[in-house]
Coordinates of C-alpha atoms in Angstrom, one line a residue:
X83 CA 7.5 -28.7 -12.0
X84 CA 4.3 -26.1 -12.2
X85 CA 3.0 -26.5 -15.8
X86 CA 1.2 -23.8 -18.0
X87 CA -2.1 -26.1 -17.1
X88 CA -1.4 -25.2 -13.3
X89 CA -1.1 -21.6 -13.6
X90 CA -4.3 -21.3 -15.9
X91 CA -5.8 -23.5 -13.4
X92 CA -5.1 -20.8 -10.4
X93 CA -2.6 -23.5 -8.8
X94 CA 0.0 -22.0 -6.1
X95 CA 3.5 -22.2 -7.6
X96 CA 6.2 -23.5 -4.7
X97 CA 7.4 -20.0 -4.2
X98 CA 3.7 -18.7 -4.2
X99 CA 3.0 -20.7 -1.0
X100 CA 6.3 -20.6 0.6
X101 CA 5.5 -16.4 0.2
X102 CA 2.1 -17.2 1.7
X103 CA 3.2 -19.3 4.4
X104 CA 5.7 -17.0 5.6
X105 CA 3.5 -13.9 5.4
X106 CA 0.8 -15.7 7.5
X107 CA 3.4 -16.3 10.6
X108 CA 6.3 -13.6 9.8
X109 CA 6.2 -11.8 12.6
X110 CA 4.3 -10.5 15.4
X111 CA 1.5 -8.0 14.9
X112 CA 1.8 -4.9 17.0
X113 CA -0.7 -1.9 17.6
X114 CA 1.4 1.0 16.5
X115 CA 5.5 1.4 15.7
X116 CA 7.5 2.2 18.7
X117 CA 10.3 3.8 17.3
X118 CA 14.1 2.7 18.8
X119 CA 16.2 5.2 16.4
X120 CA 17.1 9.1 16.4
X121 CA 14.9 12.0 14.6
X122 CA 16.4 12.6 11.7
X123 CA 16.3 16.8 11.6
X124 CA 17.6 19.0 9.4
X125 CA 17.8 22.3 11.1
X126 CA 19.4 24.2 13.7
X127 CA 17.6 25.7 16.4
X128 CA 18.7 29.4 14.4
X129 CA 16.8 27.5 11.8
X130 CA 14.0 26.9 13.6
X131 CA 13.3 29.5 15.4
X132 CA 13.5 31.7 12.0
X133 CA 10.1 29.7 10.8
X134 CA 8.1 29.7 14.7
X135 CA 9.0 33.9 14.6
X136 CA 7.6 33.8 11.2
X137 CA 4.9 32.1 11.3
X138 CA 3.5 34.4 14.7
X139 CA 4.0 37.1 12.2
X140 CA 1.9 35.5 9.7
X141 CA -0.8 35.3 12.6
X142 CA -0.1 38.6 14.2
X143 CA 0.1 40.6 10.9
X144 CA -1.8 39.1 8.0
X145 CA -4.2 36.6 10.2
X146 CA -6.2 33.8 9.6
X147 CA -9.5 33.8 7.6
X148 CA -12.4 31.8 9.3
X149 CA -15.3 31.6 6.4
X150 CA -19.0 31.4 6.9
X151 CA -18.9 29.9 10.5
X152 CA -20.1 33.4 13.4
X153 CA -19.7 31.2 16.3
X154 CA -16.1 30.5 15.2
X155 CA -15.3 34.2 14.8
X156 CA -16.9 35.3 18.3
X157 CA -15.2 32.2 19.8
X158 CA -11.6 34.0 19.0
X159 CA -13.2 37.3 19.7
X160 CA -14.3 36.3 23.3
X161 CA -10.5 34.9 23.5
X162 CA -9.1 38.6 22.7
X163 CA -8.1 37.9 19.5
X164 CA -8.5 40.8 16.8
X165 CA -11.7 39.9 14.6
X166 CA -11.9 42.0 11.6
X167 CA -14.9 40.7 9.3
X168 CA -13.8 37.0 9.0
X169 CA -10.1 37.6 9.2
X170 CA -8.8 36.9 12.4
X171 CA -5.7 38.3 13.6
X172 CA -3.6 36.3 17.2
X173 CA -1.2 38.2 19.3
X174 CA 1.8 36.9 18.8
X175 CA 2.6 34.1 21.2
X176 CA -1.2 33.1 21.5
X177 CA -1.8 30.3 19.5
X178 CA 1.3 28.9 21.3
X179 CA 0.6 29.0 24.7
X180 CA -3.2 27.7 23.6
X181 CA -1.7 24.4 22.4
X182 CA 1.0 24.6 25.0
X183 CA -1.2 24.4 27.9
X184 CA -4.0 22.3 27.4
X185 CA -3.7 19.9 24.1
X186 CA -2.1 16.7 25.3
X187 CA 1.3 15.7 24.4
X188 CA 0.3 12.2 23.3
X189 CA -3.4 10.6 23.1
X190 CA -4.6 6.5 23.2
X191 CA -7.4 6.3 20.5
X192 CA -9.0 3.2 21.9
X193 CA -10.0 0.4 19.2
X194 CA -12.7 -2.0 19.7
X195 CA -10.7 -4.7 20.5
X196 CA -8.4 -3.5 23.1
X197 CA -5.2 -4.8 21.8
X198 CA -5.4 -2.7 18.8
X199 CA -6.3 0.6 20.3
X200 CA -3.0 2.5 19.4
X201 CA -0.8 5.3 21.4
X202 CA -0.4 9.1 18.8
X203 CA 2.4 11.0 20.1
X204 CA 5.9 10.9 21.1
X205 CA 8.4 8.2 19.7
X206 CA 5.6 6.2 18.3
X207 CA 4.5 5.6 14.8
X208 CA 1.1 4.6 13.5
X209 CA 0.7 3.3 9.5
X210 CA -2.5 4.4 7.9
X211 CA -4.1 3.7 4.8
X212 CA -4.4 6.4 1.7
X213 CA -8.1 8.5 2.1
X214 CA -10.2 10.1 -0.2
X215 CA -10.1 8.9 -3.4
X216 CA -13.0 8.8 -5.8
X217 CA -11.3 6.0 -8.2
X218 CA -9.7 2.6 -7.2
X219 CA -7.5 1.1 -10.0
X220 CA -6.6 -2.4 -9.8
X221 CA -4.9 -4.6 -13.1
X222 CA -8.0 -6.6 -13.7
X223 CA -10.2 -3.6 -14.4
X224 CA -8.7 -0.5 -14.6
X225 CA -9.6 2.9 -13.3
X226 CA -13.3 2.8 -12.5
X227 CA -15.3 5.0 -9.7
X228 CA -15.3 3.4 -6.2
X229 CA -17.6 1.6 -5.1
X230 CA -19.4 0.5 -1.5
X231 CA -17.8 -3.0 -2.2
X232 CA -14.2 -1.5 -2.5
X233 CA -14.5 0.4 0.4
X234 CA -15.3 -3.0 2.2
X235 CA -12.1 -4.5 0.1
X236 CA -10.3 -2.1 1.2
X237 CA -11.4 -1.9 5.0
X238 CA -10.4 -5.9 5.4
X239 CA -6.8 -5.2 3.0
X240 CA -6.3 -3.3 6.1
X241 CA -7.6 -5.2 9.1
X242 CA -5.4 -8.3 7.6
X243 CA -2.3 -6.1 6.7
X244 CA 0.3 -6.5 10.3
X245 CA 2.2 -3.4 8.9
X246 CA -1.1 -1.1 9.0
X247 CA -2.0 -0.3 12.5
X248 CA -5.4 1.9 11.3
X249 CA -8.4 1.1 9.7
X250 CA -8.8 4.9 8.0
X251 CA -11.2 6.9 7.0
X252 CA -12.5 7.6 3.5
X253 CA -10.3 4.7 1.8
X254 CA -12.3 5.4 -1.4
X255 CA -15.5 7.2 -2.0
X256 CA -18.5 5.5 -2.6
X257 CA -20.0 7.1 -5.4
X258 CA -23.0 4.2 -5.7
X259 CA -24.2 5.6 -2.9
X260 CA -25.9 9.1 -2.0
X261 CA -23.6 12.1 -1.0
X262 CA -25.1 12.5 1.9
X263 CA -25.8 9.4 3.1
X264 CA -22.4 7.3 2.2
X265 CA -21.1 8.2 5.6
X266 CA -23.1 6.0 7.4
X267 CA -22.1 2.5 5.5
X268 CA -18.7 3.8 5.6
X269 CA -18.1 4.6 9.3
X270 CA -20.4 0.9 9.7
X271 CA -18.0 -0.9 7.5
X272 CA -15.2 0.4 9.4
X273 CA -16.7 -0.5 12.7
X274 CA -18.4 -4.2 11.4
X275 CA -15.0 -5.7 9.0
X276 CA -12.3 -4.4 11.5
X277 CA -11.8 -3.9 15.0
X278 CA -8.5 -1.4 14.2
X279 CA -9.6 2.1 14.9
X280 CA -11.2 4.2 12.5
X281 CA -11.4 7.9 11.5
X282 CA -14.6 9.5 11.4
X283 CA -16.4 11.8 8.7
X284 CA -15.7 15.5 8.4
X285 CA -18.3 16.4 5.3
X286 CA -20.5 18.1 7.1
X287 CA -21.0 19.0 11.3
X288 CA -24.7 16.2 11.4
X289 CA -22.3 13.3 9.6
X290 CA -19.8 14.3 12.0
X291 CA -22.2 14.1 15.0
X292 CA -23.6 10.6 13.4
X293 CA -20.4 9.5 13.8
X294 CA -20.1 10.2 16.9
X295 CA -23.5 8.7 17.7
X296 CA -22.4 5.5 16.0
X297 CA -18.8 5.3 18.0
X298 CA -21.3 5.8 21.2
X299 CA -23.1 2.3 19.8
X300 CA -20.1 0.3 19.3
X301 CA -18.4 1.5 22.8
X302 CA -21.3 1.4 24.7
X303 CA -20.3 1.5 28.8
X304 CA -16.1 2.0 27.3
X305 CA -17.4 5.5 26.0
X306 CA -16.8 7.7 29.4
X307 CA -13.7 7.4 30.9
X308 CA -14.8 7.2 34.8
X309 CA -11.2 8.5 35.8
X310 CA -12.0 12.1 33.9
X311 CA -15.9 12.0 33.5
X312 CA -14.4 12.6 29.9
X313 CA -15.5 10.8 26.5
X314 CA -12.6 8.6 25.4
X315 CA -11.1 9.2 22.6
X316 CA -12.5 7.0 19.6
X317 CA -12.1 8.3 16.7
X318 CA -9.6 11.0 14.7
X319 CA -10.7 13.1 12.0
X320 CA -9.1 14.4 9.2
X321 CA -9.3 18.8 9.4
X322 CA -7.8 20.6 6.7
X323 CA -7.7 24.3 6.3
X324 CA -8.1 25.6 3.2
X325 CA -4.4 26.9 2.1
X326 CA -3.8 29.5 1.9
X327 CA -4.6 30.5 5.6
X328 CA -8.6 29.8 5.5
X329 CA -10.5 27.4 7.4
X330 CA -14.4 26.8 6.0
X331 CA -17.6 26.3 7.4
X332 CA -17.4 22.6 6.8
X333 CA -14.2 21.4 8.5
X334 CA -15.2 24.5 11.1
X335 CA -17.9 22.7 12.0
X336 CA -16.8 18.9 11.9
X337 CA -14.0 20.3 14.4
X338 CA -16.5 22.1 16.8
X339 CA -18.5 18.7 16.5
X340 CA -15.7 16.3 17.4
X341 CA -13.5 19.1 20.1
X342 CA -17.0 19.4 22.2
X343 CA -16.8 15.4 21.9
X344 CA -13.4 14.7 23.2
X345 CA -12.5 13.2 20.1
X346 CA -8.9 14.0 17.7
X347 CA -8.8 16.4 15.2
X348 CA -6.0 16.3 12.8
X349 CA -5.6 19.9 11.7
X350 CA -3.9 19.6 8.3
X351 CA -2.9 22.7 5.7
X352 CA -3.2 20.9 2.2
X353 CA -0.6 22.7 0.3
X354 CA 0.3 22.6 -3.1
X355 CA 3.3 24.6 -3.0
X356 CA 3.7 27.3 -5.9
X357 CA -0.1 27.8 -5.7
X358 CA -1.4 27.6 -1.9
X359 CA 1.9 28.7 -0.5
X360 CA 6.0 30.2 -1.7
X361 CA 7.6 27.8 -3.4
X362 CA 10.8 27.8 -1.0
X363 CA 10.5 25.0 1.7
X364 CA 11.1 28.1 4.2
X365 CA 7.9 29.7 3.0
X366 CA 5.8 26.8 3.2
X367 CA 7.0 25.9 6.5
X368 CA 6.5 29.2 8.0
X369 CA 2.6 28.8 6.6
X370 CA 2.0 25.6 7.7
X371 CA 3.2 26.0 10.6
X372 CA 0.6 29.2 11.1
X373 CA -2.4 27.4 9.4
X374 CA -2.1 24.8 11.8
X375 CA -1.7 26.3 14.8
X376 CA -4.3 28.5 14.8
X377 CA -6.4 25.3 13.7
X378 CA -4.8 23.7 16.8
X379 CA -5.7 26.6 19.0
X380 CA -9.2 26.8 18.0
X381 CA -9.9 23.1 18.9
X382 CA -8.8 24.3 22.3
X383 CA -11.0 27.7 22.7
X384 CA -13.3 25.2 22.4
X385 CA -12.5 22.2 24.4
X386 CA -9.6 22.4 26.5
X387 CA -7.6 19.1 26.5
X388 CA -9.2 17.9 23.3
X389 CA -6.6 15.6 21.5
X390 CA -5.2 17.1 18.0
X391 CA -2.7 16.2 16.3
X392 CA 0.0 18.8 13.5
X393 CA -1.1 17.7 10.0
X394 CA 1.4 18.8 7.1
X395 CA 0.6 17.9 3.8
X396 CA 2.7 19.7 1.1
X397 CA 3.8 18.5 -2.4
X398 CA 5.7 20.6 -5.2
X399 CA 4.4 20.7 -8.2
X400 CA 5.0 21.0 -11.6
X401 CA 6.3 24.5 -13.0
X402 CA 5.5 23.7 -16.3
X403 CA 2.0 22.3 -16.3
X404 CA 0.7 23.4 -12.8
X405 CA 0.4 19.2 -12.0
X406 CA 1.1 18.1 -8.6
X407 CA 4.4 16.2 -8.3
X408 CA 5.6 13.8 -5.1
X409 CA 8.4 12.4 -4.4
X410 CA 10.9 14.9 -5.1
X411 CA 13.4 16.1 -2.2
X412 CA 11.3 19.6 -1.2
X413 CA 8.2 18.2 0.1
X414 CA 10.5 16.0 2.6
X415 CA 12.8 18.9 3.3
X416 CA 9.6 20.2 4.7
X417 CA 8.1 17.1 6.1
X418 CA 11.7 17.2 8.5
X419 CA 11.0 20.6 9.3
X420 CA 7.6 20.0 10.4
X421 CA 8.1 16.8 12.8
X422 CA 10.7 19.3 14.4
X423 CA 8.4 21.8 14.7
X424 CA 5.6 19.8 16.4
X425 CA 7.9 18.3 18.9
X426 CA 9.2 21.7 20.0
X427 CA 5.1 22.7 19.9
X428 CA 4.6 19.8 21.8
X429 CA 2.5 17.8 19.7
X430 CA 1.1 15.2 17.9
X431 CA 2.5 15.0 14.4
X432 CA 0.8 13.8 11.1
X433 CA 2.1 13.8 7.2
X434 CA 4.2 11.4 4.8
X435 CA 2.6 8.4 3.2
X436 CA 3.3 6.4 0.1
X437 CA 2.8 9.1 -2.3
X438 CA 2.9 9.3 -5.9
X439 CA 1.6 11.2 -9.6
X440 CA 1.9 7.6 -11.2
X441 CA -1.1 6.0 -12.6
X442 CA -0.5 2.4 -12.0
X443 CA 2.0 0.5 -9.4
X444 CA 5.0 0.6 -11.9
X445 CA 8.2 2.3 -11.4
X446 CA 7.6 5.7 -10.9
X447 CA 5.1 4.9 -8.0
X448 CA 7.7 2.4 -6.3
X449 CA 10.3 5.1 -6.5
X450 CA 8.3 8.1 -5.2
X451 CA 6.3 6.4 -2.8
X452 CA 9.6 5.0 -1.4
X453 CA 10.9 8.8 -1.7
X454 CA 7.6 10.0 1.0
X455 CA 7.7 7.0 2.9
X456 CA 11.4 6.6 3.9
X457 CA 11.3 10.4 5.2
X458 CA 8.1 9.5 6.9
X459 CA 9.9 7.1 9.1
X460 CA 13.4 9.4 9.5
X461 CA 12.1 11.8 10.8
X462 CA 9.1 11.0 13.6
X463 CA 5.6 11.3 12.2
X464 CA 3.0 9.9 14.5
X465 CA -0.1 9.4 12.4
X466 CA 1.3 8.5 8.5
X467 CA -1.9 8.9 7.1
X468 CA -2.1 7.6 2.8
X469 CA 0.6 4.4 3.6
X470 CA -0.8 2.3 1.6
X471 CA -2.9 2.6 -1.6
X472 CA -2.5 6.1 -2.8
X473 CA -2.3 6.2 -7.0
X474 CA -2.5 9.1 -9.1
X475 CA -2.0 12.4 -7.0
X476 CA -4.6 10.5 -4.4
X477 CA -7.5 10.5 -6.8
X478 CA -7.0 6.7 -7.0
X479 CA -6.3 4.0 -4.9
X480 CA -4.8 1.5 -6.2
X481 CA -5.6 -2.8 -5.1
X482 CA -2.1 -3.8 -6.0
X483 CA -0.6 -0.7 -5.0
X484 CA -2.3 -0.8 -1.6
X485 CA -0.3 -4.4 -1.2
X486 CA 2.9 -2.9 -2.3
X487 CA 3.0 -0.5 -0.2
X488 CA 1.7 -2.5 3.0
X489 CA 4.6 -4.2 2.0
X490 CA 7.5 -1.2 2.4
X491 CA 5.6 -0.2 5.5
X492 CA 6.6 -3.9 6.7
X493 CA 10.2 -2.7 6.0
X494 CA 10.1 0.6 7.2
X495 CA 8.6 -0.7 11.1
X496 CA 11.3 -2.6 11.2
X497 CA 14.0 0.3 10.6
X498 CA 12.3 1.7 13.0
X499 CA 12.5 -0.9 15.1
X500 CA 16.6 0.1 15.8
X501 CA 19.3 -2.2 16.2
X502 CA 19.2 -5.1 18.8
X503 CA 21.9 -5.5 21.2
X504 CA 20.7 -8.2 23.5
X505 CA 23.1 -11.0 24.2
X506 CA 20.9 -12.8 21.2
X507 CA 21.1 -10.0 19.2
X508 CA 25.1 -9.7 19.5
X509 CA 25.6 -13.3 18.6
X510 CA 28.8 -13.2 20.2
X511 CA 28.4 -17.5 20.8
X512 CA 27.4 -17.7 16.9
X513 CA 31.3 -16.2 16.1
X514 CA 33.1 -18.5 18.7
X515 CA 31.2 -21.9 17.5
X516 CA 31.3 -21.2 14.0
X517 CA 34.9 -19.3 13.8
X518 CA 37.6 -18.6 10.8
X519 CA 37.3 -19.8 7.3
X520 CA 33.9 -21.8 8.0
X521 CA 29.6 -20.6 7.7
X522 CA 26.8 -20.0 9.7
X523 CA 24.2 -21.4 7.8
X524 CA 24.1 -24.3 10.2
X525 CA 25.1 -22.8 13.4
X526 CA 22.9 -23.2 16.8
X527 CA 21.7 -19.6 16.4
X528 CA 21.1 -19.2 12.7
X529 CA 18.7 -22.4 13.5
X530 CA 16.8 -20.5 16.2
X531 CA 17.2 -17.0 14.5
X532 CA 16.3 -18.0 10.8
X533 CA 12.6 -17.2 10.6
X534 CA 12.5 -14.1 11.7
X535 CA 16.1 -13.2 11.1
X536 CA 15.4 -10.7 8.2
X537 CA 12.2 -9.3 6.9
X538 CA 11.1 -11.3 4.3
X539 CA 8.4 -9.8 1.5
X540 CA 5.5 -11.5 0.8
X541 CA 5.4 -10.2 -2.7
X542 CA 8.9 -9.8 -3.6
X543 CA 10.4 -12.3 -6.0
X544 CA 14.1 -13.3 -5.2
X545 CA 14.6 -16.6 -7.1
X546 CA 16.3 -17.8 -10.3
X547 CA 15.5 -16.5 -13.5
X548 CA 14.8 -19.9 -14.4
X549 CA 12.5 -20.3 -11.5
X550 CA 10.9 -17.1 -12.2
X551 CA 10.1 -18.0 -15.9
X552 CA 9.0 -20.8 -14.9
X553 CA 6.6 -19.7 -12.9
X554 CA 4.8 -17.2 -15.0
X555 CA 7.0 -14.5 -15.4
X556 CA 4.7 -12.4 -12.7
X557 CA 6.2 -8.4 -12.2
X558 CA 5.4 -7.6 -8.7
X559 CA 2.2 -5.9 -9.7
X560 CA 1.2 -9.1 -11.0
X561 CA 1.9 -10.8 -8.0
X562 CA 0.4 -8.7 -5.4
X563 CA -2.9 -8.9 -7.6
X564 CA -3.0 -12.5 -6.5
X565 CA -2.0 -11.6 -3.2
X566 CA -4.7 -8.7 -2.5
X567 CA -7.5 -11.6 -3.8
X568 CA -6.1 -15.0 -1.8
X569 CA -6.0 -12.1 1.5
X570 CA -9.9 -11.4 0.4
X571 CA -11.0 -14.6 0.0
X572 CA -9.8 -16.0 3.0
X573 CA -10.8 -13.0 5.4
X574 CA -13.1 -13.9 8.7
X575 CA -14.9 -10.6 10.2
X576 CA -13.7 -10.1 13.7
X577 CA -16.2 -11.3 15.9
X578 CA -19.0 -8.0 17.1
X579 CA -21.4 -8.0 19.5
X580 CA -24.9 -9.0 17.9
X581 CA -26.7 -6.7 19.9
X582 CA -24.5 -3.8 18.7
X583 CA -24.3 -4.5 15.5
X584 CA -28.4 -4.3 15.5
X585 CA -28.2 -1.4 17.2
X586 CA -26.0 0.5 14.4
X587 CA -27.6 -0.8 11.9
X588 CA -31.4 0.5 14.0
X589 CA -29.4 4.2 14.0
X590 CA -28.2 4.5 10.2
X591 CA -32.3 3.5 9.0
X592 CA -33.7 5.9 11.1
X593 CA -31.6 8.4 9.9
X594 CA -31.4 7.4 6.5
X595 CA -34.9 7.3 6.6
X596 CA -35.4 11.3 8.1
X597 CA -34.5 13.1 5.1
X598 CA -34.5 12.3 0.9
X599 CA -31.4 11.0 -0.6
X600 CA -29.2 14.1 -2.5
X601 CA -26.0 13.9 -4.2
X602 CA -25.0 17.4 -2.7

């Protein structure tokens, strides 16, 4: 029996211990999900063709602004686009042709542990933590600014989470470090505390260059592919459009650095429908397609064959307050449409995640996140950024929310695995053995499969009311709180070659000493 004194001392209950044991042994870790279920689609050929036609019309007649980057404008001019000031109008079909003739349909992002390299595109899905949050939230501290310690904690939690296949990028902003130097510590944390793939810095071209140089040190002889003579893709990077229909010099500068080094660019229009796009699904889809194609085509002009990912981030907004809303049906429809358009274009797709406007890990957070993550799985998203941790419309990274979302991602992984039709999956021997009127609990088939027969959540409580009451009446957020603390306490860093580690630190010291701290 678990007493109050046992709980006060922090001892684990029997159910906590069982959940921990199941978590340690649950399922084989896979580097990414390969779906075995069909894609869910909401438009037919006619509907998709209308949106593609409208996107080409936007590119041809309205155009896209490429701001404060004369080189980008000259690249478009040399390619045959109509450049007037900073407005670029592309002949109908030009962007699609550049993408389809050059961009890979799938590509591999290498990890320093080769067993954790990910294949992006096709039938594959990679679950990635949330990105860009200035605040963190947990049950102990509430809401506060993020620090580099928080950043490292989330890298460690992602490393320890089998259903997260990637270390992510700016998981939270470490505001205790200077703005112009914090990218060193963030990129290094991904390299040091995880051996999964990671994302690079995009907030300044020089920071993108630093990311590339550090990746060269980390991967050493593996940086260049001897078969192609080109760099392997070791870093994937978020290049956001300034919707509506604008790319700025910061994003363009980072995109050029990564493209020229054959590193992947996730070109994503970031849209709050009603403010940055029309209020309709079809209008938002056409604008998203136009913006994304312009960005991906630009990358191909910079370096033909450089990997790109078609990104879509579209949320609805409250027409009463102007606040962004998440988990609503309209963005799910946009997601389904854009996934289908990406497949027709022939490039990998990024969207979805576990999005919510809730400030805390409550029922609103759970329902809105589920209403985003399920379409992510069904639509066929290849790179699912914001899978774990997102709170408050992306302003806060939640410790408990991270654990809860990773649990949901594990369920989606099973769902996308489809139905097992092997001899074991058909279970005809078990049906014959048991026969009518008996039960399957003791049969050989059940005994052989019970440990992995069903997904078992490490944080859900399925016990009786009496047992739940005796063990402290903990809700899911409280159980998640205990879990992330336990994970961090038990964390062991993956081995990193000491010479490589020293070279990385030496590079950071040299670069940090070469310019003064700044918070701009």
